[in-house]
C-alpha cells in the first residue's frame, strides 16, 4: 500500500525492500563484465558505429566469460552496482574453445543463490554478444538498464545495512 | 605508495566534443595515488607518447593510465611508450572513454563525462594492482611430425624438409601414397595418378631430412607447442627392412592368399605382401592375421626362400620416441559403406560396385588390367549406370554434407569408361552437378559432349534384376517421368567420410573434431590449417572432403606454418597466463577438468617443510596455458592467479566506482 503511494508520487522503490527508495530522477549503475574476444569487441563496434545506448553501464574487460568469479557479481552488488551484466561469445564460438559453457553453468548457479537470498531475477543478466553484433550490444544494454530501472535501487547486503 | 600518471586524450573532437575533458583531468587528480593528470590532443601521436615517457621519468610513476580509445586499438602502442621510458609495459591500463563513452552517449555530455570519470577511476585502481610481467620464451625442438602418408602428408613432409627442417613421417600402412595411389587418371586434366605421385613418394624415401616410419602409429603425444614428445608404435612387420632388398621371392612363394585391400578385394594378395608394385618403401610385410607360420607354426616358406635371411617370425611391436616441435595431421578419409541402400540390392547383386572399385578396374596396373569387368560373369559391360550422392546429402541414410569430389570423379569415370570400352554408354543419375574449380565445368562438359554420357537428374528409387541385367528405375526430373535403364554394371559414388579412428586420434593429440569425425580447424575462414592447439596443423581430407589440388594447397600451407613456427630459436608468448600457488592448492584438481587446453598437470610435493610424505598439487604448463581464466574461477582455494587479470585487479576495478 505504502509502496503504491510512493510509486504514485514518482519515488523509485526497491523491488526487494520497499524501505529503500530513491528520487524520481535516480539512475542505476550497471556493472558490465565482458569477454575480450567477442562481447568487448562487440561493444567497441557499437562505439565505432556510433550506436547510442543508456550511459549507466561500467565495463570491465576479462579474457573470457569463464574468468568471471561469482565473487565479482556479489562484490559489484555490494558496492555500487544495482545490476550486473555478464556477456560472452556465442555458444560454440568461444575463443578458448569451451570457456563460455563453464561461464553459463556457473552463472545459473550463482543466479539461483542470488534469488534465494532475495535478489530479483533480473538484477543479474547474461548475454551472448559476438564481435560483429554492435547493434545487439546496444539493445542488450538498453534492456538491462530498463529492467534495473524497473527494479529500483538495490538493497545492499552489507554489514552496515543490517 | 603507488604513483599513478593519468593521460587523457581528446582524440581530436572524437572525445573532446562529447566529454568535458578538462573536468575529467581534474577529477582524476582527486585520487590520492595520482601524481600527474594531463590532457593532450592525440595521445597516440609521437608528441603524446613523448609526454607519457617524460612524465614517467619525472614523476617516477609506478603505473600509467591512458584514457583514450579502446585498448584493443592502442594498448600495444602505449605499452611500447612505457618500455621506451624504462618501465615494465604491463604497468599500463587503458580507460576506454571513446568507444565506451564519447561515441555512444553523444547526446548527454554530463552522463558521458561522469562515465569517463568512473572508467578512469576503475583503470587507476586496477593499475595499482598491476604487476611487472615479462614475455615468456619457450624453446623449440625443430623437428616436425607428419601423421599419415597420403598426398597431404607427402606434400607437407617434402615442403618442410626442403626448408631443411627434419621431419618424421608416420604412416599406418606398409606404404605411403594413400588413396591417390589407388587412382587411375585424375580430373580435371586426366594425368595419370601414379606418374605424378610415385616420384614424390621416392623423394620422401630418399630425402636427407625425412625419416619415414611406415607400418606405424602414433600412440601418445605429450607436451606443448615447440616441445612435444611423441610415442610411435612400429608394428611388427616380421621382415628386417635393413637387410631386405625387396626382391619379391617371398611374396611369390607364399602359399596363403588373402583378399587384396589395395585392389578393393577384387583380386588376391599373399600373406606376405607389398601393397602395390610401386610401394615406398618397397619392402614386404607379413600379415599376422593370415600367415600360417605365425598362426599355427606351419609353413616358413618365406624364410626359406629369402636369400638375405630377412624374415624374422619372432619380431615384436616396438615403441620409439621422438621429440618434435610441431605436428601435421594428414590421416585422410574413408568411404561410406552403401549397405543401407537395400532397395538397390547392395550386397545382393554382384554387379553393383563402388567408385573406388571402378577406379581400380580401369587402372592400367589394376586387377583387371585396365578393363572394367562385371564381377558376376567377368564380361565387359556396355551400359554402365553411375549413381551420385550415395550417402552424401542424405540425412536419412548417410550424412548431411556434400562429399565434394564425386561429381568430378564420376564425370571422369564416364570419360575413362569411354576410353576403355569404346562402344559403351554411361548413364549418370545426379541431384546436382557441382563443378566449381579451375577447369572443372569444362571437364564435365567434356564428359557430356565428347563421351555423350547421359545425365539424368533424379534419384534412383529401385534396382532389380532382369536376366543378367540390372534394371535401374529412377526419376528424370527434367522431363518429369520415371525412367528405367538396363545396366550391365552399376557404380555407386559413395560418400567420403572421416577415418573412423579420427576421434581416438584427436583425443590422443588433444585436438577437437566435429560431429562427423573430421578434425576441427581453429577458424573456418581465417585459420583453416591450424587446430585450436598451438603447433598442431591439419592437411587434406582429415579436415573435410577435398580433391587433390586442395589437399596439396593445404599441405603446403601447413608446411609454411611449421616453418614460421620454427623461424626463431624460441617462441615468444604473452605473459598473461595462470599460475598456481602450491601453498594454497588443496589438490582437488577441479582446475584440471575445466582447462580447455589440458594445460594443467599434477605434481607431487612434500607435505610440509622437509617432510618425506608427499601430496598432490596442480601445476600449470606455461607453454600450453592460453590465459582464459577458467581455472581461476573454479578454484575454491583461490590458489590460481591469472596475470593481468588477478582477483585484486578486478576487485579494485569493481570497488572503484
Ligand atoms: C573414387 C575416387 C576418385 C578420385 N579421383 C580424384 C581425381 O581424379 N582427382 C582428384 O583431385 N581427387 C580425386 N579423388 C580424391 C583424392 O583421393 C583425395 O583428394 C586425396 O587422396 C586426399 O589425400 P589425403 O592425403 O588427404 O588422404 P588419403 O589419401 O586418404 O591419405 C591418408 C593416409 O594417412 C594414412 N593414415 C590414416 N590414419 C593414420 C594414422 N592414424 N596414423 C598414420 N597414418 C594414417 C592412410 O593410411 C593414408 O596413407 C578421388 C577420390 C575417390 C574416392
Ligand atoms: S582447483 Fe585449485 S585447489 Fe584444486 S587442484 Fe586446481 S589449483 Fe589446486
Ligand atoms: S588459464 Fe585457461 S588455459 Fe590457462 S591453465 Fe587456466 S584454464 Fe587452462
CSV table of N, CA, C and O in Angstrom, one decimal, chain B residues 159 208 216 247 262 554 569 595 621 629:
chain,number,residue,atom,x,y,z
B,159,UNK,N,57.7,-30.3,-48.3
B,159,UNK,CA,57.9,-28.9,-48.2
B,159,UNK,C,58.7,-28.5,-47.0
B,159,UNK,O,59.5,-27.6,-47.0
B,208,UNK,N,67.2,-36.4,-47.4
B,208,UNK,CA,68.0,-36.5,-46.2
B,208,UNK,C,67.3,-35.9,-44.9
B,208,UNK,O,67.8,-36.3,-43.8
B,216,UNK,N,53.3,-47.9,-38.9
B,216,UNK,CA,53.5,-47.5,-37.5
B,216,UNK,C,52.3,-46.5,-37.2
B,216,UNK,O,51.7,-46.0,-38.1
B,247,UNK,N,63.3,-58.1,-53.2
B,247,UNK,CA,63.4,-58.9,-54.5
B,247,UNK,C,62.1,-59.5,-54.8
B,247,UNK,O,61.7,-59.7,-55.9
B,262,UNK,N,44.1,-53.2,-51.3
B,262,UNK,CA,44.6,-52.1,-52.2
B,262,UNK,C,43.7,-52.2,-53.5
B,262,UNK,O,43.3,-51.1,-54.0
B,554,UNK,N,46.6,-27.2,-49.1
B,554,UNK,CA,46.5,-27.1,-47.6
B,554,UNK,C,47.8,-27.7,-47.0
B,554,UNK,O,48.2,-27.2,-46.0
B,569,UNK,N,64.7,-19.3,-32.5
B,569,UNK,CA,65.1,-20.4,-31.7
B,569,UNK,C,64.2,-20.6,-30.5
B,569,UNK,O,64.2,-21.7,-29.8
B,595,UNK,N,40.2,-26.9,-17.7
B,595,UNK,CA,41.1,-26.3,-18.7
B,595,UNK,C,40.9,-26.8,-20.1
B,595,UNK,O,41.0,-28.0,-20.4
B,621,UNK,N,51.3,-25.7,-17.0
B,621,UNK,CA,52.4,-25.7,-18.0
B,621,UNK,C,52.3,-24.4,-18.7
B,621,UNK,O,51.4,-24.1,-19.5
B,629,UNK,N,41.5,-18.2,-18.0
B,629,UNK,CA,41.0,-17.9,-16.6
B,629,UNK,C,39.9,-18.8,-16.1
B,629,UNK,O,39.4,-18.6,-15.0
